[in-house]
Coordinates of C-alpha atoms (C1' of nucleotides) in Angstrom, one line a residue:
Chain A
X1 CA 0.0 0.0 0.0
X2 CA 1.2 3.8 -0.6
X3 CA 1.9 5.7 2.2
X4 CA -1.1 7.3 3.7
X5 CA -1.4 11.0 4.1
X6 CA -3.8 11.5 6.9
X7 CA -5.2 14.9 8.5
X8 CA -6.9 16.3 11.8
X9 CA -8.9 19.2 10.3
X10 CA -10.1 21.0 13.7
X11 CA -11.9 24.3 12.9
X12 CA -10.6 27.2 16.3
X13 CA -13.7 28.1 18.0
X14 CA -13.3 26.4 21.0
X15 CA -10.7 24.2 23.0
X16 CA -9.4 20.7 21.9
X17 CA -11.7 18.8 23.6
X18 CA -11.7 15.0 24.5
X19 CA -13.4 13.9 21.6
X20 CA -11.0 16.2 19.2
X21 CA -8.2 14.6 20.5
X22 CA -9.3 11.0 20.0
X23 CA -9.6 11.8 16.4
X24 CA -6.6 13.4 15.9
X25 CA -5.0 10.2 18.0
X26 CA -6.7 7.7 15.4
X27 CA -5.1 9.8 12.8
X28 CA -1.8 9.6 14.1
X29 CA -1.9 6.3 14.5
X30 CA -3.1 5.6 11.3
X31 CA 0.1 7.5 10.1
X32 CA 2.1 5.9 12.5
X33 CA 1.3 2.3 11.6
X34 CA 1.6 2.9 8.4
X35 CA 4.4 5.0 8.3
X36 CA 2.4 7.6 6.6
X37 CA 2.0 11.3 7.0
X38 CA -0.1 13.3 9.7
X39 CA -1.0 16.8 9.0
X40 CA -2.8 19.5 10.8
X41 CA -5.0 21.6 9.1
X42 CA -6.9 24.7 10.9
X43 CA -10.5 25.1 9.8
X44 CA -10.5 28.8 9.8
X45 CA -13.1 30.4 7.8
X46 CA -15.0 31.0 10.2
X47 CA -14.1 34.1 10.7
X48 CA -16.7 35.5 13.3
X49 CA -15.6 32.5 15.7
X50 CA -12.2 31.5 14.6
X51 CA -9.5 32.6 17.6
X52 CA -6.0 32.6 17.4
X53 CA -6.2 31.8 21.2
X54 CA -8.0 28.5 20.1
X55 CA -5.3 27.6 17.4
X56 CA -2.7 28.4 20.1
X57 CA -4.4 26.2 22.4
X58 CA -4.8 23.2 19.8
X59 CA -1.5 22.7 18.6
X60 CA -0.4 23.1 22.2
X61 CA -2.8 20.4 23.8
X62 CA -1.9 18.1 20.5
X63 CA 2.0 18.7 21.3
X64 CA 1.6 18.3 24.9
X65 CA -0.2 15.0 24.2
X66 CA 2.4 14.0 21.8
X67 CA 0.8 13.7 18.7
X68 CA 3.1 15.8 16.6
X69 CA 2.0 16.8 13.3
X70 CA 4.3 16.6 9.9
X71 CA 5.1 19.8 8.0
X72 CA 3.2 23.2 8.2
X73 CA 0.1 23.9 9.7
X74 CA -2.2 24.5 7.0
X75 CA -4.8 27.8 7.6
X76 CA -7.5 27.0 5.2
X77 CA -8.1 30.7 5.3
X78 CA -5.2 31.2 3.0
X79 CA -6.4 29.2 0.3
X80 CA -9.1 31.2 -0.5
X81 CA -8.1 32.0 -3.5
X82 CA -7.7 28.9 -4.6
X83 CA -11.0 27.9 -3.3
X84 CA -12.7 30.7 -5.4
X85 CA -11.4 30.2 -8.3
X86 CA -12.1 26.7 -8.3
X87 CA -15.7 27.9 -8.3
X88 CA -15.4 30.4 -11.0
X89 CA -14.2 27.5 -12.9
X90 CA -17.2 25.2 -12.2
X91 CA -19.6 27.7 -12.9
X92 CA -17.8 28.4 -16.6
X93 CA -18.1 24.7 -16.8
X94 CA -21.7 24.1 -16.1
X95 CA -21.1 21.8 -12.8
X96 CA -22.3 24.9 -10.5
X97 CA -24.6 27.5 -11.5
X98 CA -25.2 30.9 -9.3
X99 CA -28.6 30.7 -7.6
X100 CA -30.5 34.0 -7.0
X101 CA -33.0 32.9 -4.2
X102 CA -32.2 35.0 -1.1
X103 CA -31.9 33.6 2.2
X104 CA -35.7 34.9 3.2
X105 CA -36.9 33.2 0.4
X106 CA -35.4 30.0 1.4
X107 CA -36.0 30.2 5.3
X108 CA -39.6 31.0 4.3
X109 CA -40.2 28.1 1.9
X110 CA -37.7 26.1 5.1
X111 CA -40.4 26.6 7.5
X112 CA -43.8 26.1 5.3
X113 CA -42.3 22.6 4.4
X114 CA -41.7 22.2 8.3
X115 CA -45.5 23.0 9.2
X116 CA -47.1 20.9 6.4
X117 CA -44.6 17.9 7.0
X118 CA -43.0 17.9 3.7
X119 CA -39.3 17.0 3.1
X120 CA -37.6 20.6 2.5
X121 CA -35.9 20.5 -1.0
X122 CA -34.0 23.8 -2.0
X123 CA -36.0 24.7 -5.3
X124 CA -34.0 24.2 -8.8
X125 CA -35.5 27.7 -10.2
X126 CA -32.0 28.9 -11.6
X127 CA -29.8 25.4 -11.8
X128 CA -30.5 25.2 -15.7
X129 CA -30.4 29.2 -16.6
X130 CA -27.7 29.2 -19.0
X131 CA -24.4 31.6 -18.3
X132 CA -26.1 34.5 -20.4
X133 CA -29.2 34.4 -18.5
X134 CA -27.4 34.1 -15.0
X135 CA -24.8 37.2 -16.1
X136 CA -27.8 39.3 -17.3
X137 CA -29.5 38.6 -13.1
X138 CA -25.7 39.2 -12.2
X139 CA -25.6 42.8 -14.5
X140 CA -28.8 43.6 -12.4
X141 CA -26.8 43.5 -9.1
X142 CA -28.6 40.7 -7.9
X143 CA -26.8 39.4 -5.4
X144 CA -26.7 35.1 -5.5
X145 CA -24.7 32.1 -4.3
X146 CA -23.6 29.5 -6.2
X147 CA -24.4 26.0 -5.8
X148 CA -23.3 22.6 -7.2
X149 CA -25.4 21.2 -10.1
X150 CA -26.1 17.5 -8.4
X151 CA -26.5 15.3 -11.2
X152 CA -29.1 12.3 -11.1
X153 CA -28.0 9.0 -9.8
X154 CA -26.7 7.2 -6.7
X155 CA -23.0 8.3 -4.4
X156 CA -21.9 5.6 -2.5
X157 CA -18.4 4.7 -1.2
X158 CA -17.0 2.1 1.7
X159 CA -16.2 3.5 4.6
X160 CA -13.4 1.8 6.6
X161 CA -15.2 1.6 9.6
X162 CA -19.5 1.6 8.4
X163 CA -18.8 -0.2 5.0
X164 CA -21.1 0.4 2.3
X165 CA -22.8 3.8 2.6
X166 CA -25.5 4.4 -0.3
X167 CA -27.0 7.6 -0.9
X168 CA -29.7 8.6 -3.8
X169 CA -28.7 11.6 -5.4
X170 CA -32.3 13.3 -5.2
X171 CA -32.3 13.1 -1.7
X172 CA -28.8 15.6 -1.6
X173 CA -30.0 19.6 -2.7
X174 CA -27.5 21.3 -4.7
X175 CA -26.1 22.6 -2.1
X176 CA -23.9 26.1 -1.8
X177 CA -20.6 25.8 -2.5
X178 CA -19.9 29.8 -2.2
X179 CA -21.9 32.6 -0.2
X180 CA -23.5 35.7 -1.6
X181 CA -20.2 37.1 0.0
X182 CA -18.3 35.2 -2.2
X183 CA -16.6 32.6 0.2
X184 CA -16.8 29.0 -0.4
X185 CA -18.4 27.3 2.4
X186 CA -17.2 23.8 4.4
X187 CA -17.9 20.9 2.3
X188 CA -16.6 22.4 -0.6
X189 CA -13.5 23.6 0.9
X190 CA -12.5 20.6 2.6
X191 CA -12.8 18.2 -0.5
X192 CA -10.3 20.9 -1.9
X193 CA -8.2 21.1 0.7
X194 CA -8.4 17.0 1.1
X195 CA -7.3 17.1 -2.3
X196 CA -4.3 19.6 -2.4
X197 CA -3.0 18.3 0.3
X198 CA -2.8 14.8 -1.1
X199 CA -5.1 13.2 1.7
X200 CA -5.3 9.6 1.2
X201 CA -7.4 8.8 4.2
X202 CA -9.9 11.0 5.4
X203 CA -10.4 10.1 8.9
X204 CA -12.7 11.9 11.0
X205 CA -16.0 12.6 13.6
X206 CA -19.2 10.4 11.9
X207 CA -20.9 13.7 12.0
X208 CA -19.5 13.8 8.5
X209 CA -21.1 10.7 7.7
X210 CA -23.8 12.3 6.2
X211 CA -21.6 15.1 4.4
X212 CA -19.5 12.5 2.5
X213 CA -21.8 11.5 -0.6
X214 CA -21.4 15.4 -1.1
X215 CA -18.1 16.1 -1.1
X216 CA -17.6 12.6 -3.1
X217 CA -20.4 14.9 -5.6
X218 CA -17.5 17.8 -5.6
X219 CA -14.3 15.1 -5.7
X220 CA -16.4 13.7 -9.0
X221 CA -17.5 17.0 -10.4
X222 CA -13.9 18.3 -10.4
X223 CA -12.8 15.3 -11.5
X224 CA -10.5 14.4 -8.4
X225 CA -9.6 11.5 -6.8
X226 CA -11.9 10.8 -3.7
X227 CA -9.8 9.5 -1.0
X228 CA -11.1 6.6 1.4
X229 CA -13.3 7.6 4.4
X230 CA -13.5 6.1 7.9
X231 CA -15.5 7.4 10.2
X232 CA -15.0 7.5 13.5
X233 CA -18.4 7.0 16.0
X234 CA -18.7 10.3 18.7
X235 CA -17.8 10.4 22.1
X236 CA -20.7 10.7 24.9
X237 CA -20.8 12.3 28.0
X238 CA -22.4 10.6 31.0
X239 CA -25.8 11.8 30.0
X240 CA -25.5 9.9 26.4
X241 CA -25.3 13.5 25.3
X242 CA -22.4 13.9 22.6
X243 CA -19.3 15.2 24.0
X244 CA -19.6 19.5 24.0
X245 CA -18.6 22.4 25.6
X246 CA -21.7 22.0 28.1
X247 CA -20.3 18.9 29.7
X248 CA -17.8 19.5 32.5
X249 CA -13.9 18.6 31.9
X250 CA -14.0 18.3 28.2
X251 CA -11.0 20.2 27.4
X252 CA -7.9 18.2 27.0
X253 CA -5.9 20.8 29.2
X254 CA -8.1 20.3 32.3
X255 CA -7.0 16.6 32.2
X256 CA -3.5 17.4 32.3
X257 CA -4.0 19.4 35.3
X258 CA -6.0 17.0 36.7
X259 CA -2.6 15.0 36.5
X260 CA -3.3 12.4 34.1
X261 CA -0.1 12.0 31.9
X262 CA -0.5 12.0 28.2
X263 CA 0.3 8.2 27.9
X264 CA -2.8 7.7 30.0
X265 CA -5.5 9.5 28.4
X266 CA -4.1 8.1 25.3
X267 CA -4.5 4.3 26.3
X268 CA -8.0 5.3 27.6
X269 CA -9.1 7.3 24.7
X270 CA -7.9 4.6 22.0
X271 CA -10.2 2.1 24.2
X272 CA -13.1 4.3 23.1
X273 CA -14.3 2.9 20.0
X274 CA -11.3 0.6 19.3
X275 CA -11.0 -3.2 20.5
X276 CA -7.3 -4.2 20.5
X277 CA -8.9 -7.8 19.8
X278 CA -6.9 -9.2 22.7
X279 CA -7.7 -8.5 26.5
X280 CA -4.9 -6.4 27.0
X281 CA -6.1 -2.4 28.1
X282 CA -2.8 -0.7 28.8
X283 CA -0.9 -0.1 26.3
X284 CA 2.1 2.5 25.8
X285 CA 2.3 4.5 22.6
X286 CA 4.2 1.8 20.7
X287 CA 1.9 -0.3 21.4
X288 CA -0.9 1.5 20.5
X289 CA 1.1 1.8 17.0
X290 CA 1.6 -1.6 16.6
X291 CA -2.0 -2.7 17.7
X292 CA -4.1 -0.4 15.9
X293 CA -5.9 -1.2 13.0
X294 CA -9.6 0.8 11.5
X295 CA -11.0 -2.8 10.9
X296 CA -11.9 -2.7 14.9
X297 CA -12.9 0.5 15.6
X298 CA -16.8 0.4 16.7
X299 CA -19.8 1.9 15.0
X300 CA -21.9 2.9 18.0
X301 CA -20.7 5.9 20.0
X302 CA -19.0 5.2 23.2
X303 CA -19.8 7.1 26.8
X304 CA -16.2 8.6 28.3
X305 CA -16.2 7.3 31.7
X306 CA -13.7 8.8 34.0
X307 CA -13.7 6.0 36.4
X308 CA -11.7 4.0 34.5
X309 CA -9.9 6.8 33.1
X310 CA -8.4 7.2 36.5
X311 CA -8.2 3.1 36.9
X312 CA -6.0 3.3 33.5
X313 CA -4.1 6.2 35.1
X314 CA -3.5 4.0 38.0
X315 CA -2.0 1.8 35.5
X316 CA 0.6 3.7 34.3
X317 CA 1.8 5.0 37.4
X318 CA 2.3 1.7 38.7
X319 CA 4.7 1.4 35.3
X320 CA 6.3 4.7 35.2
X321 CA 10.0 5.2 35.5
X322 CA 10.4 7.4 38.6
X323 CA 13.2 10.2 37.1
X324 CA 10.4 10.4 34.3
X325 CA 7.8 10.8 37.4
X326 CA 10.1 13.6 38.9
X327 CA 10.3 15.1 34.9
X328 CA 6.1 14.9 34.7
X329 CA 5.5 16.6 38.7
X330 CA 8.2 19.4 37.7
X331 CA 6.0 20.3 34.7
X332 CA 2.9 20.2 36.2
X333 CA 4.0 22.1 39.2
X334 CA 7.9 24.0 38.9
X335 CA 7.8 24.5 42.7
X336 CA 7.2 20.8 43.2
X337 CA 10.3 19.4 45.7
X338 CA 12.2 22.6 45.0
X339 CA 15.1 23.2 46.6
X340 CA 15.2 19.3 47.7
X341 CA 18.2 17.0 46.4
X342 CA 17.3 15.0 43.1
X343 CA 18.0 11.7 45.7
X344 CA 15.5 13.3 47.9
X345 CA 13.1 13.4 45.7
X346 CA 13.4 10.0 44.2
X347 CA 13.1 8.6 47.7
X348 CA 10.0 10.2 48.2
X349 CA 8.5 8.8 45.0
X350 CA 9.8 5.5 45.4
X351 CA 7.4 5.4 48.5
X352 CA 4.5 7.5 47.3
X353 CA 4.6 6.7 43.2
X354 CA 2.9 3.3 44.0
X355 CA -0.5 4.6 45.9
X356 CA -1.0 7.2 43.6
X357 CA -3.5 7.0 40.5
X358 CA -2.5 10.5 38.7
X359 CA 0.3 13.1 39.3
X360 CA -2.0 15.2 41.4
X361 CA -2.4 12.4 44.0
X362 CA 1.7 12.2 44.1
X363 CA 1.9 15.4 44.5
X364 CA -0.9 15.6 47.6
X365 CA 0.9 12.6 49.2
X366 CA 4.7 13.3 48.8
X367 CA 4.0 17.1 49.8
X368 CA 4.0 16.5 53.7
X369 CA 7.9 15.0 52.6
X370 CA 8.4 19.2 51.6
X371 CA 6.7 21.1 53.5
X372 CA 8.5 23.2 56.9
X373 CA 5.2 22.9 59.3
X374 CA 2.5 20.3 58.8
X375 CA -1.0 22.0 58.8
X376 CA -3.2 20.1 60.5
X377 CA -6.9 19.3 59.7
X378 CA -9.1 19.7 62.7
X379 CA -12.0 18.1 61.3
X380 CA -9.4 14.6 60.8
X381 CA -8.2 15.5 64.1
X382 CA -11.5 15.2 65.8
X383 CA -12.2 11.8 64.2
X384 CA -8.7 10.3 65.1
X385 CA -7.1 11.9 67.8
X386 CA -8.1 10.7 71.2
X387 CA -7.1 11.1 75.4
X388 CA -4.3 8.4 75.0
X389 CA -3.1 9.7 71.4
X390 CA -0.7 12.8 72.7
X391 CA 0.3 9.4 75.7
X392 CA 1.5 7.9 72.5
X393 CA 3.5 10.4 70.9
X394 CA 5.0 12.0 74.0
X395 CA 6.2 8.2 74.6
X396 CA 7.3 7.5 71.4
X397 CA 9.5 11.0 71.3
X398 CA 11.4 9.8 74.9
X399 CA 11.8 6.4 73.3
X400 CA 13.4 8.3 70.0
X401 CA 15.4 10.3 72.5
X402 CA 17.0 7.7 74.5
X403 CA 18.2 5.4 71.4
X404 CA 21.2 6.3 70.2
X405 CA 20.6 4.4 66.5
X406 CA 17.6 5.8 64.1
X407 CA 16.9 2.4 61.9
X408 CA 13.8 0.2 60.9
X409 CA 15.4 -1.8 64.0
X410 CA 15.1 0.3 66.2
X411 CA 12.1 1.8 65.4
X412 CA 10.4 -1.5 65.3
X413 CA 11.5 -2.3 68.3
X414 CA 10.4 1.0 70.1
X415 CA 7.3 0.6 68.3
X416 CA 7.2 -2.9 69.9
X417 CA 7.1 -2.1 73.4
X418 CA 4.4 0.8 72.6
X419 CA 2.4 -1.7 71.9
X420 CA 2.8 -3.9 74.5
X421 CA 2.3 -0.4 76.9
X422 CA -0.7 0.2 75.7
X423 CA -2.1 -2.7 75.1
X424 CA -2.9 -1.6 71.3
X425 CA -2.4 -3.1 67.8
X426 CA 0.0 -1.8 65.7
X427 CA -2.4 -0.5 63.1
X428 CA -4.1 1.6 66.5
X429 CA -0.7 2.8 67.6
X430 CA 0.7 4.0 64.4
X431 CA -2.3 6.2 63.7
X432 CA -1.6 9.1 65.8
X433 CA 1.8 9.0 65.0
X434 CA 1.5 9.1 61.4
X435 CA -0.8 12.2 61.6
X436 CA 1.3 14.3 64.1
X437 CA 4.1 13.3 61.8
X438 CA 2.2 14.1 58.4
X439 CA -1.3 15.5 59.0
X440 CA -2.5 12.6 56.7
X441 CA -4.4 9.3 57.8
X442 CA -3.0 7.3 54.8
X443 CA 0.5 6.8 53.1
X444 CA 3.9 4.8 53.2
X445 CA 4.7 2.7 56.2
X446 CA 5.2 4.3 59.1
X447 CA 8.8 2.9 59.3
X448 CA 9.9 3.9 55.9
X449 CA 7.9 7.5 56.9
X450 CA 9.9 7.9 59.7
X451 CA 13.4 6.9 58.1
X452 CA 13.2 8.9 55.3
X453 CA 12.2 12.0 57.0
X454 CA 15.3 11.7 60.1
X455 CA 15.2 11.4 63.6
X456 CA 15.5 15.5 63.9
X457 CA 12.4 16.2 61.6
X458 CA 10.6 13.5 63.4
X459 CA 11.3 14.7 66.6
X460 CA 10.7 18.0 65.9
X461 CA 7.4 17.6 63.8
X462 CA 6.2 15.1 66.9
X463 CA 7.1 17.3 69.6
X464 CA 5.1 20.3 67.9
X465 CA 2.3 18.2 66.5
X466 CA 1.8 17.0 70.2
X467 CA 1.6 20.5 71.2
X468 CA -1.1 21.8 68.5
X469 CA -3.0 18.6 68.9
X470 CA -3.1 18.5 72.8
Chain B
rG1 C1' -41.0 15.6 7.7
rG2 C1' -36.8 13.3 4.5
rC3 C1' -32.0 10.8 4.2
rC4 C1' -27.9 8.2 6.7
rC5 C1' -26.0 5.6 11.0
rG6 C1' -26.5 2.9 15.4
rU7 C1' -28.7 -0.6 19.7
rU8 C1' -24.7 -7.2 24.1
rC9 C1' -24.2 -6.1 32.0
rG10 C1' -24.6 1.0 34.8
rU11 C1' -19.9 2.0 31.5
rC12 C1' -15.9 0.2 27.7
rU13 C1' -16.2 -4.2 25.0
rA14 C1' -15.6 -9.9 23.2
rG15 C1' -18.5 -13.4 20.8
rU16 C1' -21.2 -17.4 17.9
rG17 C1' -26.8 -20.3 13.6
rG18 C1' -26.5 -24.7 19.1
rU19 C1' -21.7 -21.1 24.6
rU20 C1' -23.1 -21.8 31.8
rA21 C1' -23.1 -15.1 26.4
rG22 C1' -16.5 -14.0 28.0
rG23 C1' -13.2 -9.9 29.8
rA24 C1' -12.3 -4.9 31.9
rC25 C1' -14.1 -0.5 34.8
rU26 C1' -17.6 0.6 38.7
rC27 C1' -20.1 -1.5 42.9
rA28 C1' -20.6 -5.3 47.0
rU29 C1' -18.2 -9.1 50.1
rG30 C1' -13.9 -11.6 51.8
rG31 C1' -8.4 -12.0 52.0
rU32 C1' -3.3 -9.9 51.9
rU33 C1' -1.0 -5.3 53.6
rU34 C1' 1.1 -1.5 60.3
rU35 C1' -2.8 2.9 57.5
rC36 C1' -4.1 4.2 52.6
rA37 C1' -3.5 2.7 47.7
rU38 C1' -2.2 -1.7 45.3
rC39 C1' -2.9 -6.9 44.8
rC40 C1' -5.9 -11.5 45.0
rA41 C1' -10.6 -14.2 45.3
rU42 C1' -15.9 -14.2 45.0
rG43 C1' -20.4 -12.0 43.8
rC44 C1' -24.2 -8.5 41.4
rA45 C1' -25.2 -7.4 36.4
rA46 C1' -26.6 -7.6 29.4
rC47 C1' -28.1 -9.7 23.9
rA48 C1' -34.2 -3.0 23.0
rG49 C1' -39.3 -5.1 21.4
rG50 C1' -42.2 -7.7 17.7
rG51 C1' -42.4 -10.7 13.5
rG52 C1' -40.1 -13.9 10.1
rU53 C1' -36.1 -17.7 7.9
rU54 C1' -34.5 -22.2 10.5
rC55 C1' -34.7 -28.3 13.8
rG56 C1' -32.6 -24.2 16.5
rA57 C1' -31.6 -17.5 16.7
rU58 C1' -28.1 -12.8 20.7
rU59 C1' -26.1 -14.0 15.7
rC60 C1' -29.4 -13.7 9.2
rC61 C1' -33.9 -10.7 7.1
rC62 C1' -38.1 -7.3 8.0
rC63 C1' -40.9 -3.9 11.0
rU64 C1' -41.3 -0.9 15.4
rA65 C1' -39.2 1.7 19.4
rC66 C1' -35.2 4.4 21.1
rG67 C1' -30.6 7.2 20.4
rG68 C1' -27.3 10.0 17.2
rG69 C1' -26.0 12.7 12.7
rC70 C1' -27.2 15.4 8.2
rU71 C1' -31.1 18.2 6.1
rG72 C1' -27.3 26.1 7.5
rC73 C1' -25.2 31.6 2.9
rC74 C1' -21.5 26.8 10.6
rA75 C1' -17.4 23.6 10.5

RNA sequence: GGCCCGUUCGUCUAGUGGUUAGGACUCAUGGUUUUCAUCCAUGCAACAGGGGUUCGAUUCCCCUACGGGCUGCCA
């Protein structure tokens, strides 16, 4: 097979959101597999909602997520000359005529069709007015749009993921290919763009589903090549609503604060509508690459669960190198361990990386390894801390004080005899200590705690927790 | 209204003309763990409905229902 040139067309009126970035993911894939091309195209002619801001924000989220794009970015604003004189073209040769029906006229005729219960065809008045007759409405100053001249007959293709899609002709209106204004509008654009660009594979949102016989119509009346199509089912938010701006956490940038590395929402978002046909779920990029295939990518839309969004997550932190751990914190947060030794640091992961599910947990539990004073929650207090608890810690702190040696033997031993004092379990006895010492009712062994932090921040942190907590 | 697409546990999905309809997440219970998280075990839970075709349909066909998309001088 060829190589593949592949695009993600996004148009920048809003964020990338989830369901953005799983397309542009299959895309890249695609590529990737097939050691094609992947090229990013901007969908900006929309001019009244297109943002720089948004483009900005795009190519950033699709950086930070790694799915690097080949070449240029490609503003389909600037080939609107091209675009326009494509259409000059088709009008000269007969396979688009100007149509001189204003938009009243239409949303009128729109609306009667919708009270009587008709299907709403765009009337054919001017489709067979011959170039004299249209230039003579034209000389008038009439203003008109131009659409294509739909021939008779049937547009099918086979679509990678639906198969066989089957469309009669009389069902499509000629539709507008160019504006009163003069600018071409989306589905005639796109099959341009598709085409200029080389596009083999046109993979994209199945919202286009029902576009594609018409831009096959513009591919065939321009006498271009149509590339192959696979489309790609939507993704749903929790209310079986598709994915939009309305639903909460949709933009890819709120995951990555959230702390969900790229690698993770990658794995969970190529689960969406794509069976690796094994049981296997996690899966690093280069297995993604080597797994993925359109044959097994789902027809029905999928619903984007962030439970197991977080239990893939979980995954991957369980896998994670920790200098690349210590790499991912620092650029979520640049005053993460600051100031702290690069051994440091990779001690307090090594205890913490494990019961984490995202970089935000890490960061909660390795913090009380950082931080000068522990701050302590009074509401956790009151649930934990009882007459015998400040007993404990004044007891352990005499015990610290008299060994001479501050090791997992000792402290097991000391711990040992606590016990025995108060006639407690270890799991009781280690409670108090473990919030005085880190304000927190869960996290590494107490021993392992205790060692890392030193005898002189234990003993300090324990005397003055005993104090505040009293 | 018309056209196109879809429908297996709550969610993501596997699967076959004859299966105890499988796995994963979630949830519940138990176990491991000094806490928490992990991990392990067990359990709950699905073929949208109705007609066909067939000895037999979750699987093939039709209809209905439901959901989605398109039907824009948005993309």
């Amino acid at each position: 097979m060829n190589k593949p040139i592949v695009r993600f067309a996004p148009s920048p009126t809003g964020y990338l959101h989830i369901g953005g970035a799983r397309t542009a993911l299959f895309n890249w894939l695609y590529a990737k597999k097939n050691n094609g091309t992947f090229l990013l195209r901007i969908e900006d002619t929309d001019t009244e909602r297109s943002e720089q801001k948004y483009v900005d924000q795009i190519s950033d989220a699709l950086q930070w997520l790694g799915l690097s794009w080949d070449d240029e970015i490609v503003y389909q604003s600037s080939n609107i000359e091209r675009h326009q004189s494509v259409v000059v073209s088709m009008i000269e040769n007969g396979t688009a005529y100007r149509c001189f029906i204003t938009k009243e006229e239409l949303d009128n005729l729109r609306e009667k069709s919708e009270q009587n219960k008709e299907a709403f065809r765009v009337p054919k008045t001017y489709r067979d007015y011959t170039e004299s007759q249209q230039q003579e409405l034209v000389d008038q100053g009439k203003p008109f749009t131009v659409r294509l001249k739909i021939p008779d007959g049937i547009t099918e293709f086979d679509d990678l993921v639906y198969g066989n899609i089957k469309v009669n002709n009389n069902d499509l209106d000629d539709f507008i290919i160019a504006r009163s204004d003069g600018t071409p509008t989306y589905n005639f654009v796109v099959t341009i763009d598709d085409s200029d660009m080389n596009i083999t594979h046109v993979i994209r949102g199945d919202d286009h589903l029902a576009n594609t016989p018409k831009q096959i119509l513009v591919y065939k009346a321009l006498g271009l090549n149509v590339p192959t199509f696979a489309h790609l089912p939507m993704i749903l938010g929790a209310d079986k609503k598709r994915l939009s701006k309305r639903h909460t956490a949709t933009n890819v940038q709120e995951y990555r604060d959230k702390g969900y590395t790229s690698e993770a929402i990658l794995n969970y978002l190529s689960l969406l509508g794509w069976n690796p046909d094994s049981e296997q779920e996690i899966f690093n990029l280069d297995d993604l690459i080597d797994g993925f295939n359109l044959e097994q990518v789902q027809k029905k839309p999928a619903t984007f669960d962030e439970k197991k969004l977080l239990w893939v997550s979980g995954q991957h932190m369980a896998k994670i190198s920790i200098d690349i751990v210590i790499l991912e914190l620092e650029k979520l947060n640049p005053s993460w361990g600051q100031g702290q030794s690069d051994k440091y640091k990779s001690d307090v992961l090594s205890l913490t990386k494990d019961r984490s599910k995202t970089l935000t947990d890490l960061m909660e539990i390795s913090d009380t390894f950082f931080v000068d004073h522990i701050i302590y929650d009074m509401d956790i207090k009151n649930k934990i801390w009882n007459e015998i608890s400040s007993q404990i810690i004044d007891d352990l702190l005499n015990a610290i004080n008299i060994e001479e040696n501050f090791d997992k033997q000792t402290l097991e031993s000391i711990f040992e005899n606590l016990m025995n004092q108060h006639d407690l379990s270890l799991g009781k006895l280690m409670q108090p200590v473990r919030f005085a010492l880190s304000g927190l009712t869960y996290g590494p062994g107490i021993f392992d705690t205790m060692l890392l932090l030193g005898k002189d921040i234990c003993v300090k942190r324990l005397s003055e927790g005993v104090k505040e907590l009293s």
